[in-house]
PDB file of C-alpha atoms in Angstrom:
ATOM      1  CA  GLU A   7     -29.566 -85.028  23.613  1.00 96.00           C
ATOM      2  CA  VAL A   8     -30.692 -82.302  26.161  1.00 97.00           C
ATOM      3  CA  GLN A   9     -31.852 -79.032  24.664  1.00 98.00           C
ATOM      4  CA  LEU A  10     -32.845 -75.934  26.551  1.00 98.00           C
ATOM      5  CA  VAL A  11     -34.166 -72.963  24.571  1.00 98.00           C
ATOM      6  CA  GLU A  12     -34.819 -69.705  26.441  1.00 98.00           C
ATOM      7  CA  SER A  13     -37.037 -67.003  24.930  1.00 98.00           C
ATOM      8  CA  GLY A  14     -38.791 -63.792  26.079  1.00 98.00           C
ATOM      9  CA  GLY A  15     -35.892 -61.581  26.684  1.00 97.00           C
ATOM     10  CA  GLY A  16     -35.705 -58.071  25.313  1.00 97.00           C
ATOM     11  CA  LEU A  17     -35.945 -54.301  26.279  1.00 98.00           C
ATOM     12  CA  VAL A  18     -38.111 -53.394  29.106  1.00 98.00           C
ATOM     13  CA  GLN A  19     -38.489 -50.041  31.096  1.00 97.00           C
ATOM     14  CA  PRO A  20     -37.588 -49.818  34.688  1.00 98.00           C
ATOM     15  CA  GLY A  21     -40.357 -50.881  36.835  1.00 98.00           C
ATOM     16  CA  GLY A  22     -41.747 -53.083  34.113  1.00 98.00           C
ATOM     17  CA  SER A  23     -42.408 -56.763  34.018  1.00 98.00           C
ATOM     18  CA  LEU A  24     -41.156 -59.619  31.671  1.00 98.00           C
ATOM     19  CA  ARG A  25     -41.761 -63.322  31.527  1.00 98.00           C
ATOM     20  CA  LEU A  26     -38.938 -65.765  30.411  1.00 98.00           C
ATOM     21  CA  SER A  27     -39.505 -69.162  29.175  1.00 98.00           C
ATOM     22  CA  CYS A  28     -37.339 -72.200  28.660  1.00 98.00           C
ATOM     23  CA  ALA A  29     -38.316 -75.126  26.390  1.00 98.00           C
ATOM     24  CA  ALA A  30     -36.811 -78.343  27.438  1.00 98.00           C
ATOM     25  CA  SER A  31     -36.302 -81.557  25.455  1.00 98.00           C
ATOM     26  CA  GLY A  32     -34.185 -84.747  25.353  1.00 97.00           C
ATOM     27  CA  PHE A  33     -34.836 -85.788  29.007  1.00 97.00           C
ATOM     28  CA  THR A  34     -37.689 -86.518  31.397  1.00 97.00           C
ATOM     29  CA  PHE A  35     -38.410 -83.034  32.361  1.00 97.00           C
ATOM     30  CA  SER A  36     -40.536 -83.531  35.443  1.00 97.00           C
ATOM     31  CA  SER A  37     -37.797 -85.647  37.085  1.00 96.00           C
ATOM     32  CA  TYR A  38     -35.328 -82.800  37.244  1.00 97.00           C
ATOM     33  CA  ALA A  39     -35.012 -79.571  39.145  1.00 97.00           C
ATOM     34  CA  MET A  40     -34.168 -76.643  37.248  1.00 97.00           C
ATOM     35  CA  SER A  41     -32.476 -73.225  37.799  1.00 97.00           C
ATOM     36  CA  TRP A  42     -32.224 -69.871  36.423  1.00 98.00           C
ATOM     37  CA  VAL A  43     -28.724 -68.170  36.372  1.00 98.00           C
ATOM     38  CA  ARG A  44     -27.942 -64.768  35.072  1.00 98.00           C
ATOM     39  CA  GLN A  45     -24.887 -62.866  34.031  1.00 98.00           C
ATOM     40  CA  ALA A  46     -24.724 -59.113  33.808  1.00 98.00           C
ATOM     41  CA  PRO A  47     -22.660 -57.634  30.830  1.00 97.00           C
ATOM     42  CA  GLY A  48     -19.094 -58.258  31.654  1.00 96.00           C
ATOM     43  CA  LYS A  49     -19.768 -59.647  35.120  1.00 97.00           C
ATOM     44  CA  GLY A  50     -19.836 -63.104  36.592  1.00 98.00           C
ATOM     45  CA  LEU A  51     -22.554 -65.631  36.995  1.00 98.00           C
ATOM     46  CA  GLU A  52     -25.242 -65.138  39.553  1.00 98.00           C
ATOM     47  CA  TRP A  53     -27.537 -67.779  40.607  1.00 97.00           C
ATOM     48  CA  VAL A  54     -31.111 -66.690  40.667  1.00 98.00           C
ATOM     49  CA  SER A  55     -33.696 -69.238  41.363  1.00 97.00           C
ATOM     50  CA  ALA A  56     -34.450 -72.858  41.520  1.00 97.00           C
ATOM     51  CA  ILE A  57     -37.475 -75.222  41.399  1.00 97.00           C
ATOM     52  CA  SER A  58     -37.946 -78.844  42.173  1.00 96.00           C
ATOM     53  CA  GLY A  59     -39.151 -81.107  39.571  1.00 95.00           C
ATOM     54  CA  SER A  60     -42.612 -81.433  41.004  1.00 96.00           C
ATOM     55  CA  ALA A  61     -42.664 -77.591  41.593  1.00 96.00           C
ATOM     56  CA  SER A  62     -43.465 -78.055  45.209  1.00 96.00           C
ATOM     57  CA  THR A  63     -40.292 -76.254  46.282  1.00 96.00           C
ATOM     58  CA  THR A  64     -38.699 -72.971  45.085  1.00 97.00           C
ATOM     59  CA  TYR A  65     -35.805 -70.991  45.992  1.00 96.00           C
ATOM     60  CA  TYR A  66     -34.573 -67.499  45.179  1.00 97.00           C
ATOM     61  CA  ALA A  67     -31.515 -65.261  45.686  1.00 97.00           C
ATOM     62  CA  ASP A  68     -32.045 -62.365  48.039  1.00 96.00           C
ATOM     63  CA  SER A  69     -31.678 -59.905  45.086  1.00 97.00           C
ATOM     64  CA  VAL A  70     -34.866 -61.220  43.244  1.00 98.00           C
ATOM     65  CA  LYS A  71     -36.898 -62.485  46.298  1.00 97.00           C
ATOM     66  CA  GLY A  72     -40.473 -60.989  46.158  1.00 97.00           C
ATOM     67  CA  ARG A  73     -40.142 -59.625  42.571  1.00 98.00           C
ATOM     68  CA  PHE A  74     -39.224 -62.941  40.535  1.00 98.00           C
ATOM     69  CA  THR A  75     -41.492 -66.133  40.324  1.00 98.00           C
ATOM     70  CA  ILE A  76     -40.195 -69.260  39.025  1.00 98.00           C
ATOM     71  CA  SER A  77     -42.561 -71.814  37.789  1.00 98.00           C
ATOM     72  CA  ARG A  78     -42.808 -74.883  35.449  1.00 98.00           C
ATOM     73  CA  ASP A  79     -45.319 -76.656  33.386  1.00 98.00           C
ATOM     74  CA  ASN A  80     -44.408 -80.402  33.144  1.00 98.00           C
ATOM     75  CA  SER A  81     -47.046 -81.134  30.842  1.00 98.00           C
ATOM     76  CA  LYS A  82     -45.472 -78.861  28.266  1.00 98.00           C
ATOM     77  CA  ASN A  83     -41.753 -79.412  29.276  1.00 98.00           C
ATOM     78  CA  MET A  84     -41.575 -75.608  29.984  1.00 98.00           C
ATOM     79  CA  LEU A  85     -39.676 -73.618  32.769  1.00 98.00           C
ATOM     80  CA  TYR A  86     -40.649 -69.912  33.513  1.00 98.00           C
ATOM     81  CA  LEU A  87     -39.248 -66.913  35.317  1.00 98.00           C
ATOM     82  CA  GLN A  88     -41.797 -64.084  35.852  1.00 98.00           C
ATOM     83  CA  MET A  89     -40.034 -60.834  36.615  1.00 98.00           C
ATOM     84  CA  SER A  90     -41.544 -57.759  37.996  1.00 98.00           C
ATOM     85  CA  SER A  91     -40.307 -54.380  39.337  1.00 98.00           C
ATOM     86  CA  LEU A  92     -37.345 -54.680  37.058  1.00 98.00           C
ATOM     87  CA  GLY A  93     -34.369 -52.350  37.605  1.00 98.00           C
ATOM     88  CA  ALA A  94     -31.161 -51.586  35.722  1.00 98.00           C
ATOM     89  CA  GLU A  95     -29.317 -54.270  38.033  1.00 98.00           C
ATOM     90  CA  ASP A  96     -31.506 -57.013  36.463  1.00 98.00           C
ATOM     91  CA  THR A  97     -30.041 -56.370  33.002  1.00 98.00           C
ATOM     92  CA  ALA A  98     -28.265 -59.617  32.108  1.00 98.00           C
ATOM     93  CA  VAL A  99     -28.247 -62.655  30.114  1.00 98.00           C
ATOM     94  CA  TYR A 100     -30.530 -65.191  31.686  1.00 98.00           C
ATOM     95  CA  TYR A 101     -29.719 -68.855  31.474  1.00 98.00           C
ATOM     96  CA  CYS A 102     -31.905 -71.764  32.004  1.00 98.00           C
ATOM     97  CA  ALA A 103     -30.091 -74.826  33.384  1.00 98.00           C
ATOM     98  CA  LYS A 104     -30.972 -78.368  34.180  1.00 97.00           C
ATOM     99  CA  ARG A 105     -29.841 -79.515  37.460  1.00 95.00           C
ATOM    100  CA  ALA A 106     -28.217 -82.894  37.947  1.00 93.00           C
ATOM    101  CA  TYR A 107     -30.452 -85.713  39.228  1.00 85.00           C
ATOM    102  CA  MET A 108     -30.529 -85.164  43.182  1.00 82.00           C
ATOM    103  CA  TYR A 109     -27.755 -82.832  43.083  1.00 87.00           C
ATOM    104  CA  GLY A 110     -27.441 -78.971  42.896  1.00 90.00           C
ATOM    105  CA  TYR A 111     -25.074 -78.376  40.248  1.00 96.00           C
ATOM    106  CA  CYS A 112     -26.062 -77.594  36.599  1.00 97.00           C
ATOM    107  CA  ASP A 113     -25.172 -80.133  33.873  1.00 96.00           C
ATOM    108  CA  SER A 114     -26.874 -78.600  30.833  1.00 98.00           C
ATOM    109  CA  TRP A 115     -27.348 -75.011  29.936  1.00 98.00           C
ATOM    110  CA  GLY A 116     -29.389 -73.059  27.539  1.00 98.00           C
ATOM    111  CA  GLN A 117     -27.865 -70.305  25.287  1.00 97.00           C
ATOM    112  CA  GLY A 118     -29.290 -67.580  27.274  1.00 98.00           C
ATOM    113  CA  THR A 119     -31.593 -64.774  26.657  1.00 98.00           C
ATOM    114  CA  LEU A 120     -30.669 -61.155  27.009  1.00 98.00           C
ATOM    115  CA  VAL A 121     -32.979 -58.791  29.304  1.00 98.00           C
ATOM    116  CA  THR A 122     -32.175 -54.972  29.101  1.00 98.00           C
ATOM    117  CA  VAL A 123     -33.890 -52.740  31.572  1.00 98.00           C
ATOM    118  CA  SER A 124     -33.661 -49.231  30.332  1.00 97.00           C
ATOM    119  CA  SER A 125     -35.795 -46.170  29.597  1.00 95.00           C
TER     120      SER A 125
ATOM    121  CA  ASP B  24     -25.552 -67.457  53.055  1.00 94.00           C
ATOM    122  CA  ILE B  25     -22.295 -68.956  52.057  1.00 96.00           C
ATOM    123  CA  GLN B  26     -19.797 -66.745  50.434  1.00 97.00           C
ATOM    124  CA  VAL B  27     -17.483 -68.090  47.789  1.00 97.00           C
ATOM    125  CA  THR B  28     -14.265 -66.388  47.143  1.00 97.00           C
ATOM    126  CA  GLN B  29     -12.410 -67.421  44.042  1.00 98.00           C
ATOM    127  CA  SER B  30      -8.774 -66.527  43.294  1.00 97.00           C
ATOM    128  CA  PRO B  31      -6.903 -65.417  41.383  1.00 97.00           C
ATOM    129  CA  SER B  32      -9.409 -63.142  39.415  1.00 98.00           C
ATOM    130  CA  THR B  33      -6.901 -63.327  36.492  1.00 98.00           C
ATOM    131  CA  LEU B  34      -4.216 -65.762  35.577  1.00 97.00           C
ATOM    132  CA  SER B  35      -1.708 -65.405  32.823  1.00 97.00           C
ATOM    133  CA  ALA B  36      -0.074 -68.705  31.750  1.00 96.00           C
ATOM    134  CA  SER B  37       1.466 -70.423  28.613  1.00 96.00           C
ATOM    135  CA  VAL B  38       0.568 -73.539  26.733  1.00 96.00           C
ATOM    136  CA  GLY B  39       1.823 -76.474  28.695  1.00 96.00           C
ATOM    137  CA  ASP B  40       1.678 -74.789  31.995  1.00 97.00           C
ATOM    138  CA  ARG B  41       0.156 -76.177  35.080  1.00 97.00           C
ATOM    139  CA  VAL B  42      -2.313 -73.849  36.782  1.00 98.00           C
ATOM    140  CA  THR B  43      -4.442 -74.010  40.051  1.00 98.00           C
ATOM    141  CA  ILE B  44      -7.566 -71.918  40.773  1.00 98.00           C
ATOM    142  CA  THR B  45      -8.989 -71.992  44.328  1.00 98.00           C
ATOM    143  CA  CYS B  46     -12.212 -71.325  45.900  1.00 98.00           C
ATOM    144  CA  ARG B  47     -12.552 -70.722  49.532  1.00 98.00           C
ATOM    145  CA  ALA B  48     -16.126 -70.918  51.184  1.00 98.00           C
ATOM    146  CA  SER B  49     -17.032 -68.913  54.144  1.00 98.00           C
ATOM    147  CA  GLN B  50     -18.167 -72.125  55.899  1.00 98.00           C
ATOM    148  CA  SER B  51     -17.815 -75.846  55.196  1.00 98.00           C
ATOM    149  CA  ILE B  52     -19.356 -77.194  52.039  1.00 97.00           C
ATOM    150  CA  SER B  53     -17.738 -80.576  52.285  1.00 97.00           C
ATOM    151  CA  THR B  54     -17.411 -81.496  48.675  1.00 97.00           C
ATOM    152  CA  TRP B  55     -20.499 -79.772  47.245  1.00 97.00           C
ATOM    153  CA  LEU B  56     -18.758 -77.780  44.603  1.00 98.00           C
ATOM    154  CA  ALA B  57     -18.797 -77.667  40.970  1.00 98.00           C
ATOM    155  CA  TRP B  58     -16.475 -76.065  38.402  1.00 98.00           C
ATOM    156  CA  TYR B  59     -17.468 -74.677  35.103  1.00 98.00           C
ATOM    157  CA  GLN B  60     -15.661 -73.158  32.071  1.00 98.00           C
ATOM    158  CA  GLN B  61     -17.130 -70.249  30.133  1.00 98.00           C
ATOM    159  CA  LYS B  62     -15.950 -68.950  26.846  1.00 98.00           C
ATOM    160  CA  PRO B  63     -17.014 -65.519  25.508  1.00 96.00           C
ATOM    161  CA  GLY B  64     -20.664 -65.304  24.218  1.00 96.00           C
ATOM    162  CA  LYS B  65     -21.422 -68.939  25.287  1.00 97.00           C
ATOM    163  CA  ALA B  66     -23.132 -70.662  28.108  1.00 98.00           C
ATOM    164  CA  PRO B  67     -21.136 -72.214  31.125  1.00 98.00           C
ATOM    165  CA  ASN B  68     -19.927 -75.749  30.625  1.00 98.00           C
ATOM    166  CA  LEU B  69     -19.675 -78.294  33.600  1.00 98.00           C
ATOM    167  CA  LEU B  70     -16.172 -79.503  34.155  1.00 98.00           C
ATOM    168  CA  ILE B  71     -16.294 -81.084  37.566  1.00 98.00           C
ATOM    169  CA  TYR B  72     -18.812 -81.862  40.272  1.00 98.00           C
ATOM    170  CA  LYS B  73     -18.756 -82.982  43.763  1.00 97.00           C
ATOM    171  CA  ALA B  74     -15.344 -81.250  43.962  1.00 98.00           C
ATOM    172  CA  SER B  75     -13.322 -83.978  42.075  1.00 98.00           C
ATOM    173  CA  SER B  76     -15.575 -86.011  39.770  1.00 97.00           C
ATOM    174  CA  LEU B  77     -14.908 -85.359  36.152  1.00 98.00           C
ATOM    175  CA  GLU B  78     -17.974 -84.699  33.878  1.00 97.00           C
ATOM    176  CA  GLY B  79     -18.125 -87.003  30.983  1.00 96.00           C
ATOM    177  CA  GLY B  80     -16.221 -85.752  27.957  1.00 96.00           C
ATOM    178  CA  VAL B  81     -14.102 -83.409  30.045  1.00 98.00           C
ATOM    179  CA  PRO B  82     -10.312 -83.916  29.302  1.00 97.00           C
ATOM    180  CA  SER B  83      -8.332 -85.690  32.054  1.00 97.00           C
ATOM    181  CA  ARG B  84      -5.981 -82.667  32.374  1.00 98.00           C
ATOM    182  CA  PHE B  85      -8.613 -81.105  34.436  1.00 98.00           C
ATOM    183  CA  SER B  86      -8.873 -82.247  38.142  1.00 98.00           C
ATOM    184  CA  GLY B  87     -10.560 -80.961  41.299  1.00 98.00           C
ATOM    185  CA  SER B  88      -9.493 -81.419  44.849  1.00 98.00           C
ATOM    186  CA  GLY B  89     -10.143 -80.232  48.369  1.00 98.00           C
ATOM    187  CA  SER B  90     -13.087 -80.214  50.852  1.00 98.00           C
ATOM    188  CA  GLY B  91     -14.616 -78.140  53.548  1.00 97.00           C
ATOM    189  CA  THR B  92     -13.656 -74.524  52.921  1.00 98.00           C
ATOM    190  CA  GLU B  93     -10.715 -74.659  50.415  1.00 98.00           C
ATOM    191  CA  LEU B  94     -11.217 -76.479  47.116  1.00 98.00           C
ATOM    192  CA  THR B  95      -9.010 -76.087  43.895  1.00 98.00           C
ATOM    193  CA  LEU B  96      -9.331 -76.865  40.185  1.00 98.00           C
ATOM    194  CA  THR B  97      -5.974 -77.690  38.461  1.00 98.00           C
ATOM    195  CA  ILE B  98      -5.180 -77.911  34.785  1.00 97.00           C
ATOM    196  CA  SER B  99      -2.178 -80.187  34.384  1.00 95.00           C
ATOM    197  CA  SER B 100      -0.931 -78.963  30.955  1.00 95.00           C
ATOM    198  CA  LEU B 101      -2.629 -75.992  29.419  1.00 96.00           C
ATOM    199  CA  GLN B 102      -3.969 -76.385  25.869  1.00 96.00           C
ATOM    200  CA  PRO B 103      -5.076 -73.525  23.648  1.00 95.00           C
ATOM    201  CA  ASP B 104      -8.659 -74.405  24.054  1.00 96.00           C
ATOM    202  CA  ASP B 105      -8.451 -73.798  27.777  1.00 97.00           C
ATOM    203  CA  PHE B 106      -8.161 -70.192  27.771  1.00 93.00           C
ATOM    204  CA  ALA B 107     -11.427 -69.073  29.128  1.00 97.00           C
ATOM    205  CA  THR B 108     -13.179 -68.019  32.420  1.00 98.00           C
ATOM    206  CA  TYR B 109     -13.712 -70.403  35.050  1.00 98.00           C
ATOM    207  CA  TYR B 110     -16.310 -70.389  37.946  1.00 98.00           C
ATOM    208  CA  CYS B 111     -16.810 -72.547  40.983  1.00 98.00           C
ATOM    209  CA  GLN B 112     -20.339 -72.871  42.442  1.00 98.00           C
ATOM    210  CA  GLN B 113     -21.255 -74.218  45.920  1.00 97.00           C
ATOM    211  CA  TYR B 114     -24.411 -76.408  46.292  1.00 97.00           C
ATOM    212  CA  ASN B 115     -24.196 -77.304  49.806  1.00 96.00           C
ATOM    213  CA  SER B 116     -27.022 -75.003  50.676  1.00 95.00           C
ATOM    214  CA  PHE B 117     -29.263 -72.426  49.038  1.00 94.00           C
ATOM    215  CA  PRO B 118     -28.587 -69.640  47.663  1.00 94.00           C
ATOM    216  CA  TYR B 119     -26.168 -71.660  45.502  1.00 94.00           C
ATOM    217  CA  THR B 120     -23.570 -69.188  45.118  1.00 96.00           C
ATOM    218  CA  PHE B 121     -20.710 -68.778  42.444  1.00 97.00           C
ATOM    219  CA  GLY B 122     -17.326 -67.605  42.880  1.00 98.00           C
ATOM    220  CA  GLN B 123     -16.313 -64.386  41.025  1.00 98.00           C
ATOM    221  CA  GLY B 124     -14.471 -66.088  38.229  1.00 98.00           C
ATOM    222  CA  THR B 125     -11.001 -66.518  37.066  1.00 98.00           C
ATOM    223  CA  LYS B 126      -9.923 -65.294  33.687  1.00 98.00           C
ATOM    224  CA  LEU B 127      -7.217 -67.510  32.270  1.00 97.00           C
ATOM    225  CA  GLU B 128      -5.241 -65.434  29.780  1.00 96.00           C
ATOM    226  CA  ILE B 129      -2.395 -66.278  27.371  1.00 89.00           C
ATOM    227  CA  LYS B 130       0.815 -65.065  28.572  1.00 89.00           C
TER     228      LYS B 130
END
């Protein structure tokens, strides 16, 4: 059974940084691309970033480009999202999601971790 | 970037009704579209991929159709468990944009 468990969320001041982690299990982690998707309180889903299985390719939404960095450690089955220069607009639940093999949709999701940017 | 416009934003319906939600893309996405269901406080759940392929374990009352710039999700006979928010997502090209969501409410 696929399991994705996010951690690292919390309260951070504007301009601050935070690193989210996602522990993956139940599948061959290195074979699958992964994504981060976020959802601001009461709002819709927003795709944030994606990374290939080998970590050779990364993609970002314009709203986070230059501020967020996605990475992975295939030896530890871990996905990360390093976030910096955080603003109130980054307040959201952040979901880690496994992408389907060779396709772009997400077939498994974590439970999410809440990031609150506030002074 | 490809924009995805989902409609309606809210839909009121009764158990047993047939409902349709539409996603329109700003350019052709062929059939590279997925549909998700989300319930309050929960992560999204994949329903349909490649426009019309049903994810395993999803009831057959859910179906998807269309290609190009107009794609639809149909629920043939609403059940109480179906009242939730639905999102489409294009994965034709990055960034993989979501529609704004459709909240399906009990009439």
